[in-house]
């Protein structure tokens, strides 16, 4: 287990698809992300966990080129997010926490539009939209406006949009918030299938059993710092028998029981 | 260029898909047109009410009221003293004319008499006109009595009956009316001024400004919905995003402006087909300028409310300073301020095109200024947006 020191995880960075070094970001003088370093191997599902306000979303925004870090750098597929943002954007897909969709438009129109923005041609975008809607089980509802969809269906469209750029690295920021067990299970299957097809995924969630089930490695953030970094089994072993200890116990042990904003 | 066009296309598609927004967006120009037509479509004429209080009840007061009631466009409303005072207190009326008790007797006996004109503040434009009309009619009647007194004093002691004096004075007054010492000749030159020729440019500019600035606020809506952030992780550049939003905002404003102009030209007949094309072409330039201003507001705003109210504030301020509905003249502080607004150049150009003076080709300076506003606004909006990020 690595706690507060990124050195172990950076030791094999040559084989990693994503490497973050010393990432820091402040807003109005408040340090939101503080010297965060970690790396993610190809075809790995990396879980980024932490209480509300821990700095997870800000970290993802820096990794996905939306925010420039105050210090540090990230390379994705060998490209720096600071100096080669356009190249980085060709390799990533982002599924934000919000349902970032145009609700008045059909699922197909949403996918085709974002596909076009990702650089696909018209025909290519239409084909990719059909393929990805099929992938998330919504091809038969392709023409329906998104506003008519249930919460779970919207979450699946949200993921399908992120897949339109055919990314090598997919960011999934709390993709299962507010969905029923059936939809959640469908999303899990989708994530595992994507990994099996060669995709690398960075996943954030507040549901510890999800992280335990899906993630190959987990980083725990609190107060802007990366305070633990290991496999789920490694994290659990640090406080007891990994077959007895839950990831939630590990999480509370690391981040405390006080309420967060 | 394809990505900005895709942004603009999807924006217009969203506008069309949102039935509420579509109905409101299309109904607004129709409603505005209906208001203009109702207010000005039937022409403009003087119309006012003289609120009269007759405390005298004598024949001269009756004659004064009778003459006022025959004045073109003036309607006489009789009130009691209490009614008039209360209505003035409540600002239900702005003026009232009080004919005091003994008014007729004093004039009959050759003594000076007066009427009381009460008004709230200045009495308003209409009140001032009514005041002048009442004064004119009262002086006319007073002159008649002065002449009668003069004639009576000249004939005093010569045994001329009073009825003969009155008849002589009446004849003299009638003659003076037919052939006055100073005649005022009214000669019509050209056609009657069309109020719409002045109103349409102002309404069109204000409407374009509302439509463009409010739709430009869609950037804030996208930021709140998360779609903006999603777009920024694609290969779309911020410049392409802004060009797309600019095109969408301009396009949406033009759709609504076309409805307004089509109705105005078809129903009110403010110009021919060639004029229509020229007005539409110049409207495109106005829409581009105000779309850029809308993007500035959207770039500076942090919330949807700030963007919406910022747009309303900007539109109303520029409308007032430009003298869209109330002339502010060319000189003084207001004249100077009006030259700082895009509205003034837009209104001047559209007015010229509608009046047939210079046409589209003659609006070079105005076009240059509006084009400059479009470019500078775009750059400022882009910088403001980068700062907000």
XYZ file of C-alpha atoms in Angstrom:
650
model
C 0.000 0.000 0.000
C 1.214 3.450 -0.872
C 0.032 6.279 1.340
C 0.889 9.858 0.551
C 3.813 8.857 -1.578
C 3.440 8.407 -5.283
C 6.856 6.867 -5.831
C 5.785 3.229 -5.991
C 3.090 3.845 -8.565
C 5.321 5.995 -10.690
C 8.108 3.449 -10.795
C 6.594 1.685 -13.805
C 5.335 4.793 -15.550
C 6.863 3.824 -18.848
C 4.206 1.142 -19.181
C 1.433 3.414 -17.959
C -1.172 5.057 -20.131
C -1.777 7.971 -17.747
C 0.808 9.515 -15.471
C 0.052 12.465 -13.195
C 2.946 14.173 -11.452
C 2.615 16.749 -8.676
C -0.799 18.056 -9.723
C -1.949 21.088 -7.741
C -4.843 23.512 -8.165
C -6.117 26.427 -6.073
C -9.338 28.406 -6.312
C -9.424 31.832 -4.649
C -6.403 30.925 -2.554
C -7.829 27.605 -1.345
C -5.737 24.590 -2.284
C -8.221 22.116 -3.791
C -5.746 19.610 -5.225
C -2.383 19.315 -3.496
C 0.570 17.593 -5.140
C -1.277 14.563 -6.461
C 0.688 11.920 -8.364
C -0.437 8.548 -9.652
C -0.420 6.479 -12.783
C -2.819 4.162 -14.563
C -1.777 1.199 -16.673
C -3.326 0.318 -20.003
C -6.580 -1.619 -19.793
C -6.833 -0.862 -16.089
C -9.895 0.340 -14.162
C -8.627 2.905 -11.682
C -10.955 4.013 -8.895
C -10.598 7.523 -7.496
C -12.448 7.681 -4.194
C -12.903 10.370 -1.592
C -15.497 12.260 0.420
C -17.340 15.245 -1.055
C -14.925 18.124 -1.637
C -11.891 15.837 -1.604
C -10.741 17.147 -5.014
C -11.731 14.218 -7.242
C -13.726 16.191 -9.787
C -11.114 18.956 -9.981
C -8.480 16.280 -10.585
C -10.561 14.779 -13.390
C -11.084 18.239 -14.891
C -7.313 18.705 -15.008
C -6.728 15.232 -16.435
C -9.346 15.854 -19.138
C -7.837 19.225 -20.232
C -10.738 21.365 -19.002
C -8.665 22.984 -16.231
C -4.988 23.850 -16.379
C -3.114 22.779 -13.235
C -1.271 25.438 -11.229
C 1.607 22.981 -10.868
C 2.486 19.555 -12.175
C 1.667 17.852 -15.430
C -0.143 14.848 -16.797
C 0.754 12.684 -19.742
C -1.901 10.599 -21.407
C -0.818 8.180 -24.111
C 2.518 9.968 -24.111
C 1.014 13.444 -24.635
C 1.140 16.278 -22.109
C -2.217 17.824 -21.189
C -0.436 21.167 -20.870
C 1.396 21.213 -24.179
C -0.577 18.781 -26.341
C -4.155 19.185 -25.200
C -5.517 18.592 -28.705
C -3.681 15.264 -28.954
C -4.874 14.271 -25.501
C -8.481 15.056 -26.455
C -8.257 12.618 -29.341
C -7.640 9.805 -26.883
C -10.088 10.548 -24.066
C -13.798 10.344 -23.440
C -15.508 12.033 -20.502
C -18.700 10.958 -18.809
C -19.323 13.789 -16.338
C -21.195 13.558 -13.088
C -24.019 15.692 -14.525
C -26.286 14.321 -17.233
C -24.532 16.431 -19.828
C -27.116 15.923 -22.545
C -29.468 18.068 -24.601
C -32.763 16.841 -23.207
C -34.884 18.323 -26.021
C -33.022 16.249 -28.602
C -33.200 12.544 -29.320
C -30.570 10.160 -28.001
C -29.273 9.700 -31.552
C -29.001 13.460 -32.169
C -27.037 13.848 -28.927
C -24.605 11.127 -29.884
C -24.185 12.293 -33.472
C -23.585 15.887 -32.353
C -20.929 15.003 -29.778
C -19.409 12.566 -32.265
C -19.089 15.373 -34.787
C -17.475 17.551 -32.119
C -15.034 14.710 -31.457
C -13.967 14.825 -35.071
C -16.097 12.138 -36.716
C -17.583 12.661 -40.168
C -21.359 12.733 -40.574
C -21.682 9.106 -41.772
C -19.104 7.928 -39.264
C -20.928 9.690 -36.406
C -24.271 8.137 -37.361
C -22.754 4.656 -37.484
C -20.967 5.178 -34.164
C -24.186 6.481 -32.584
C -26.067 3.334 -33.594
C -23.233 1.142 -32.360
C -22.933 2.881 -28.980
C -26.681 3.073 -28.392
C -26.777 -0.645 -29.048
C -23.858 -1.078 -26.658
C -25.802 0.564 -23.802
C -29.054 -1.186 -24.770
C -30.947 1.835 -26.088
C -30.959 1.393 -29.850
C -34.729 0.898 -29.897
C -35.175 4.296 -28.175
C -32.707 6.142 -30.389
C -35.293 8.543 -31.803
C -36.929 9.447 -28.501
C -36.132 12.768 -26.835
C -33.817 12.277 -23.861
C -36.256 14.125 -21.591
C -38.622 11.141 -21.867
C -35.994 8.736 -20.534
C -35.741 7.395 -16.995
C -32.761 8.372 -14.828
C -31.021 5.085 -15.564
C -31.525 5.413 -19.307
C -30.129 8.950 -19.233
C -27.059 7.654 -17.394
C -26.560 5.073 -20.119
C -26.899 7.713 -22.854
C -24.371 9.812 -20.882
C -21.895 6.927 -21.124
C -22.702 6.285 -24.793
C -21.904 9.920 -25.612
C -18.514 9.545 -23.914
C -17.800 6.545 -26.132
C -18.440 8.433 -29.360
C -14.815 9.543 -29.708
C -13.743 5.883 -29.457
C -11.479 6.816 -26.557
C -8.541 4.873 -25.241
C -9.104 6.382 -21.797
C -12.593 6.917 -20.400
C -13.326 9.135 -17.377
C -16.458 8.076 -15.518
C -17.409 10.541 -12.779
C -20.013 8.888 -10.550
C -21.845 7.193 -13.434
C -24.289 5.266 -11.228
C -25.747 8.086 -9.144
C -29.517 7.801 -8.805
C -30.060 4.687 -10.905
C -31.925 1.493 -10.042
C -30.098 -1.842 -9.473
C -30.922 -3.087 -12.980
C -29.439 -0.043 -14.693
C -26.490 -0.044 -12.321
C -25.780 -3.659 -13.136
C -26.014 -2.864 -16.838
C -23.507 -0.045 -16.371
C -21.117 -2.403 -14.528
C -21.313 -4.901 -17.373
C -20.682 -2.120 -19.867
C -17.602 -0.939 -17.963
C -16.128 -4.436 -17.716
C -16.836 -5.050 -21.395
C -15.059 -1.816 -22.323
C -12.053 -2.823 -20.253
C -12.045 -6.244 -21.899
C -12.067 -4.538 -25.303
C -8.862 -2.698 -24.356
C -10.077 0.548 -22.840
C -8.489 2.199 -19.776
C -10.967 3.674 -17.297
C -10.808 6.172 -14.450
C -13.833 5.753 -12.233
C -15.118 7.803 -9.301
C -17.914 6.716 -7.017
C -19.217 7.002 -3.476
C -20.370 3.380 -3.560
C -17.510 1.350 -2.082
C -18.883 -2.015 -3.163
C -18.790 -0.780 -6.774
C -15.139 0.187 -6.476
C -14.336 -3.114 -4.802
C -16.084 -5.037 -7.568
C -14.764 -3.108 -10.580
C -11.426 -1.468 -9.856
C -7.960 -2.906 -10.335
C -6.382 -0.094 -8.333
C -7.837 2.550 -6.068
C -6.629 5.981 -5.018
C -8.238 7.651 -2.008
C -8.247 11.451 -1.869
C -9.039 13.706 1.075
C -8.542 17.450 1.509
C -6.973 17.601 -1.944
C -4.268 15.023 -1.235
C -3.921 11.465 -2.398
C -3.747 9.654 0.934
C -3.800 6.020 -0.182
C -3.083 4.125 -3.360
C -3.276 0.371 -3.818
C -5.354 -2.555 -5.037
C -8.666 -3.125 -3.211
C -7.167 -6.163 -1.502
C -4.033 -4.221 -0.580
C -6.106 -1.409 0.967
C -8.187 -3.849 3.009
C -5.138 -5.842 4.122
C -3.725 -2.720 5.741
C -6.385 -2.794 8.446
C -7.244 -6.518 8.703
C -8.219 -9.667 6.911
C -9.195 -8.662 3.362
C -11.932 -11.286 3.359
C -13.502 -9.747 6.458
C -12.807 -6.044 6.043
C -14.941 -3.989 3.660
C -13.664 -1.171 1.491
C -16.089 1.130 3.287
C -14.321 0.402 6.586
C -11.009 1.220 4.915
C -12.462 4.433 3.518
C -13.831 5.581 6.889
C -10.589 4.602 8.550
C -8.658 6.786 6.120
C -10.952 9.779 5.865
C -12.624 9.796 9.289
C -16.281 9.875 10.260
C -16.870 13.636 10.401
C -19.484 14.957 7.967
C -18.294 16.777 4.856
C -19.915 19.522 2.824
C -15.884 25.827 -40.043
C -17.994 22.659 -39.879
C -17.933 22.439 -36.087
C -19.245 26.021 -35.516
C -21.979 25.291 -38.040
C -22.824 22.091 -36.174
C -23.007 24.081 -32.915
C -25.311 26.639 -34.530
C -27.430 23.943 -36.155
C -27.887 21.967 -32.942
C -28.788 25.183 -31.099
C -31.504 26.000 -33.622
C -32.660 22.390 -33.527
C -32.974 22.591 -29.748
C -34.928 25.836 -30.125
C -37.272 24.119 -32.589
C -37.570 21.008 -30.402
C -38.552 22.993 -27.308
C -42.183 23.686 -28.137
C -42.596 26.183 -25.304
C -39.587 28.239 -26.359
C -40.572 27.936 -30.012
C -44.119 29.122 -29.406
C -42.885 32.019 -27.288
C -40.107 32.900 -29.714
C -42.424 32.983 -32.707
C -45.400 34.465 -30.885
C -43.330 37.340 -29.519
C -42.753 39.081 -32.862
C -46.389 38.528 -33.812
C -47.553 40.017 -30.493
C -45.168 42.939 -30.895
C -46.438 43.516 -34.398
C -50.065 43.374 -33.205
C -49.267 45.987 -30.564
C -47.643 48.266 -33.130
C -50.532 47.810 -35.533
C -53.103 48.441 -32.832
C -51.313 51.552 -31.628
C -50.231 53.075 -34.920
C -51.703 51.122 -37.809
C -54.779 53.321 -38.035
C -52.840 56.594 -38.148
C -52.304 59.201 -35.470
C -54.618 62.115 -34.640
C -55.005 64.582 -31.799
C -57.408 63.469 -29.124
C -57.897 65.010 -25.692
C -60.483 65.571 -22.987
C -61.244 68.936 -21.400
C -62.483 68.299 -17.871
C -64.827 71.190 -17.103
C -66.353 72.296 -13.796
C -69.147 74.840 -14.267
C -69.726 76.629 -10.934
C -71.328 79.543 -12.771
C -74.181 78.002 -14.710
C -74.640 81.237 -16.650
C -74.954 81.810 -20.415
C -71.325 82.850 -21.024
C -70.022 79.712 -19.252
C -72.417 77.666 -21.361
C -71.116 79.376 -24.506
C -67.486 78.664 -23.495
C -68.278 74.988 -22.946
C -70.250 74.834 -26.168
C -67.406 76.271 -28.219
C -64.875 73.903 -26.637
C -67.087 70.937 -27.466
C -67.005 71.877 -31.177
C -63.164 71.913 -31.240
C -61.723 69.101 -33.401
C -60.410 66.221 -31.345
C -61.472 67.750 -28.033
C -64.059 66.017 -25.912
C -65.668 67.930 -23.039
C -66.290 66.050 -19.809
C -68.421 67.818 -17.201
C -67.471 67.202 -13.569
C -68.547 68.552 -10.205
C -65.974 70.477 -8.197
C -65.536 67.552 -5.775
C -65.184 65.014 -8.573
C -62.558 67.097 -10.328
C -60.500 67.674 -7.161
C -60.625 63.997 -6.238
C -59.687 62.885 -9.760
C -56.752 65.325 -9.741
C -55.673 64.075 -6.317
C -55.644 60.495 -7.588
C -53.952 61.447 -10.880
C -56.964 60.052 -12.745
C -56.940 63.323 -14.682
C -54.050 65.743 -15.086
C -56.029 68.944 -15.806
C -59.406 70.502 -14.989
C -60.932 73.878 -15.926
C -63.009 75.580 -13.225
C -65.478 78.292 -14.291
C -66.161 80.219 -11.049
C -69.581 81.370 -9.832
C -70.475 84.846 -11.148
C -68.332 84.394 -14.263
C -71.178 85.251 -16.674
C -72.513 88.133 -14.544
C -69.106 89.812 -14.366
C -68.630 89.666 -18.122
C -72.206 90.876 -18.727
C -71.557 93.888 -16.518
C -68.220 94.635 -18.107
C -66.067 93.489 -15.196
C -62.995 91.295 -15.760
C -63.547 87.589 -15.107
C -61.272 84.596 -14.916
C -61.305 80.809 -15.212
C -59.130 78.550 -13.051
C -56.985 75.920 -14.729
C -55.822 73.272 -12.244
C -53.189 70.749 -13.299
C -50.954 68.096 -11.803
C -47.384 69.202 -12.416
C -47.090 70.363 -15.987
C -50.366 68.673 -16.895
C -48.610 66.565 -19.513
C -48.426 67.312 -23.235
C -52.155 66.863 -23.729
C -52.977 69.028 -20.697
C -50.827 71.841 -22.061
C -52.571 71.660 -25.422
C -56.006 71.706 -23.719
C -54.848 74.688 -21.652
C -53.938 76.600 -24.824
C -57.260 75.723 -26.469
C -59.250 76.878 -23.412
C -57.245 80.111 -23.255
C -57.849 80.743 -26.950
C -61.594 80.182 -26.746
C -61.870 82.225 -23.513
C -59.943 85.144 -25.062
C -62.191 84.965 -28.102
C -65.275 85.318 -25.919
C -63.581 88.010 -23.822
C -62.805 89.971 -26.992
C -66.460 89.806 -27.942
C -67.451 91.319 -24.591
C -64.736 93.994 -24.826
C -66.037 95.052 -28.233
C -69.602 95.121 -26.930
C -68.561 97.311 -24.000
C -66.656 99.559 -26.360
C -69.639 99.897 -28.677
C -71.979 100.404 -25.729
C -69.795 103.166 -24.296
C -69.673 104.910 -27.679
C -73.457 104.654 -28.090
C -74.230 105.476 -24.492
C -76.984 108.111 -24.189
C -78.000 107.869 -27.833
C -81.040 105.662 -27.119
C -79.774 102.606 -29.044
C -81.528 99.483 -27.732
C -79.373 96.865 -26.026
C -80.535 94.184 -28.521
C -79.302 96.276 -31.428
C -75.895 96.708 -29.741
C -75.623 92.947 -29.228
C -76.611 92.259 -32.849
C -74.052 94.752 -34.143
C -71.275 93.248 -32.019
C -72.265 89.757 -33.152
C -72.095 90.814 -36.793
C -68.706 92.444 -36.283
C -67.341 89.310 -34.590
C -68.666 87.121 -37.351
C -67.043 89.341 -39.934
C -63.761 89.191 -38.036
C -64.037 85.411 -38.055
C -64.579 85.274 -41.814
C -61.923 87.836 -42.680
C -59.544 88.143 -39.708
C -56.847 90.810 -39.565
C -54.194 88.088 -39.506
C -55.021 84.993 -41.497
C -53.175 81.730 -40.846
C -52.854 79.668 -43.973
C -52.245 75.913 -43.638
C -50.708 74.282 -46.672
C -49.991 70.524 -46.867
C -46.596 69.621 -48.301
C -45.975 65.949 -49.087
C -47.761 63.002 -47.576
C -48.650 62.687 -43.933
C -45.704 61.489 -41.833
C -45.868 57.756 -41.152
C -45.182 57.137 -37.488
C -44.208 53.550 -38.344
C -41.285 54.784 -40.440
C -39.771 56.086 -37.233
C -41.050 53.367 -34.929
C -40.136 50.218 -36.856
C -36.352 50.773 -36.815
C -36.409 51.281 -33.044
C -38.668 48.325 -32.320
C -36.725 46.101 -34.719
C -33.398 47.021 -33.123
C -34.704 46.529 -29.595
C -36.258 43.216 -30.584
C -33.084 41.944 -32.252
C -31.169 42.937 -29.163
C -33.495 41.062 -26.796
C -33.564 37.954 -28.998
C -29.808 37.827 -29.559
C -28.648 38.636 -26.042
C -31.059 36.253 -24.354
C -30.196 33.358 -26.644
C -26.496 34.062 -26.179
C -27.050 33.270 -22.511
C -27.327 29.644 -23.597
C -23.605 29.356 -22.814
C -24.458 29.727 -19.134
C -27.244 27.159 -19.455
C -24.761 24.758 -21.041
C -22.230 25.425 -18.310
C -24.838 24.585 -15.649
C -25.981 21.475 -17.508
C -22.432 20.169 -17.905
C -22.610 20.068 -21.713
C -20.160 22.967 -21.989
C -17.522 21.058 -20.064
C -18.204 17.997 -22.137
C -17.757 20.046 -25.308
C -14.463 21.402 -23.997
C -13.094 17.862 -23.722
C -13.765 17.217 -27.413
C -11.669 18.478 -30.287
C -13.808 21.609 -30.425
C -11.750 24.733 -29.698
C -13.135 27.572 -27.593
C -12.962 29.847 -30.643
C -15.057 27.371 -32.626
C -17.501 27.154 -29.732
C -17.867 30.942 -29.680
C -18.280 31.199 -33.439
C -20.964 28.506 -33.238
C -22.801 30.300 -30.445
C -22.478 33.572 -32.333
C -23.981 32.036 -35.475
C -26.783 30.399 -33.480
C -27.639 33.606 -31.671
C -27.590 35.640 -34.875
C -29.634 33.024 -36.720
C -32.279 32.783 -34.037
C -32.614 36.567 -33.821
C -32.967 36.756 -37.604
C -35.744 34.145 -37.674
C -37.732 36.247 -35.245
C -36.830 39.509 -36.996
C -37.986 38.063 -40.323
C -41.404 37.317 -38.839
C -41.673 40.843 -37.467
C -40.512 42.477 -40.712
C -42.665 40.271 -42.934
C -45.775 41.255 -41.010
C -44.779 44.922 -40.950
C -44.145 45.044 -44.700
C -47.133 42.887 -45.679
C -49.765 44.460 -43.458
C -48.535 47.982 -42.763
C -46.934 48.385 -46.193
C -43.941 50.324 -44.934
C -41.982 49.651 -48.119
C -41.611 47.620 -51.295
C -39.883 44.265 -51.838
C -36.509 45.856 -52.582
C -36.677 47.859 -49.349
C -37.612 44.692 -47.468
C -34.519 42.892 -48.756
C -32.297 45.816 -47.808
C -33.788 46.055 -44.312
C -33.344 42.306 -43.811
C -29.730 42.521 -44.990
C -28.930 45.348 -42.606
C -30.814 43.562 -39.804
C -28.328 40.724 -40.205
C -25.523 43.130 -39.396
C -27.438 44.475 -36.388
C -28.081 40.904 -35.200
C -24.376 40.136 -35.523
C -23.421 43.206 -33.458
C -25.938 42.515 -30.709
C -25.081 38.798 -30.681
C -21.517 39.759 -29.844
C -22.782 41.987 -27.035
C -24.877 39.061 -25.831
C -21.770 36.886 -25.775
C -19.994 39.546 -23.698
C -22.819 39.376 -21.148
C -22.720 35.566 -21.227
C -18.933 35.623 -20.873
C -19.071 37.886 -17.824
C -22.079 36.279 -16.118
C -21.638 33.470 -13.629
C -25.277 32.423 -13.347
C -28.248 32.141 -15.693
C -30.030 34.877 -13.751
C -27.057 37.201 -14.127
C -26.963 36.528 -17.861
C -30.699 37.071 -18.344
C -30.918 40.232 -16.256
C -27.634 41.478 -17.685
C -29.182 41.145 -21.151
C -32.347 42.941 -20.086
C -30.346 45.732 -18.428
C -28.088 46.136 -21.466
C -31.004 46.175 -23.890
C -33.072 48.643 -21.904
C -30.115 50.951 -21.220
C -29.080 51.066 -24.862
C -32.707 51.538 -25.930
C -33.159 54.517 -23.594
C -29.788 56.147 -24.344
C -30.233 55.758 -28.076
C -33.540 57.657 -28.006
C -35.417 54.780 -29.565
C -38.807 55.988 -28.390
C -38.119 59.458 -27.002
C -35.923 61.762 -29.062
C -32.728 62.705 -27.212
C -31.466 65.086 -29.908
C -27.989 65.269 -31.393
C -26.409 67.601 -28.830
C -25.894 67.610 -25.059
C -25.085 64.678 -22.803
C -27.890 62.473 -24.148
C -26.903 63.226 -27.718
C -23.352 62.183 -26.867
C -24.511 59.030 -25.063
C -26.753 58.057 -27.950
C -23.714 57.996 -30.236
C -22.149 55.392 -27.938
C -24.978 52.931 -28.560
C -25.184 50.542 -31.517
C -28.920 51.200 -31.546
C -28.483 54.738 -32.854
C -26.542 53.607 -35.926
C -28.944 50.714 -36.487
C -31.984 52.977 -36.234
C -30.441 55.695 -38.419
C -29.571 53.180 -41.138
C -32.938 51.378 -41.129
C -34.755 54.729 -41.089
C -32.741 55.874 -44.094
C -33.421 52.645 -45.962
C -37.156 52.870 -45.206
C -37.197 56.524 -46.265
C -35.470 55.582 -49.523
C -32.530 57.891 -48.851
C -29.285 56.188 -49.781
C -30.475 52.596 -49.615
C -28.268 49.845 -48.282
C -25.223 51.109 -50.157
C -25.489 54.488 -48.431
C -25.129 53.032 -44.924
C -21.368 52.524 -45.016
C -20.406 54.365 -41.805
C -23.218 52.748 -39.829
C -22.328 49.317 -41.230
C -18.672 49.846 -40.335
C -19.517 50.819 -36.757
C -21.852 47.848 -36.252
C -19.319 45.489 -37.838
C -16.673 46.888 -35.508
C -18.928 46.306 -32.496
C -19.454 42.700 -33.648
C -15.710 42.045 -33.886
C -14.687 43.855 -30.689
C -17.600 42.305 -28.766
C -16.560 38.848 -29.917
C -12.972 39.349 -28.767
C -14.032 40.787 -25.382
C -16.483 37.906 -24.880
C -13.767 35.401 -25.666
C -11.384 36.986 -23.141
C -14.148 37.202 -20.502
C -14.976 33.543 -21.033
C -11.328 32.486 -20.639
C -11.121 34.438 -17.379
C -14.306 32.772 -16.118
C -12.898 29.332 -16.852
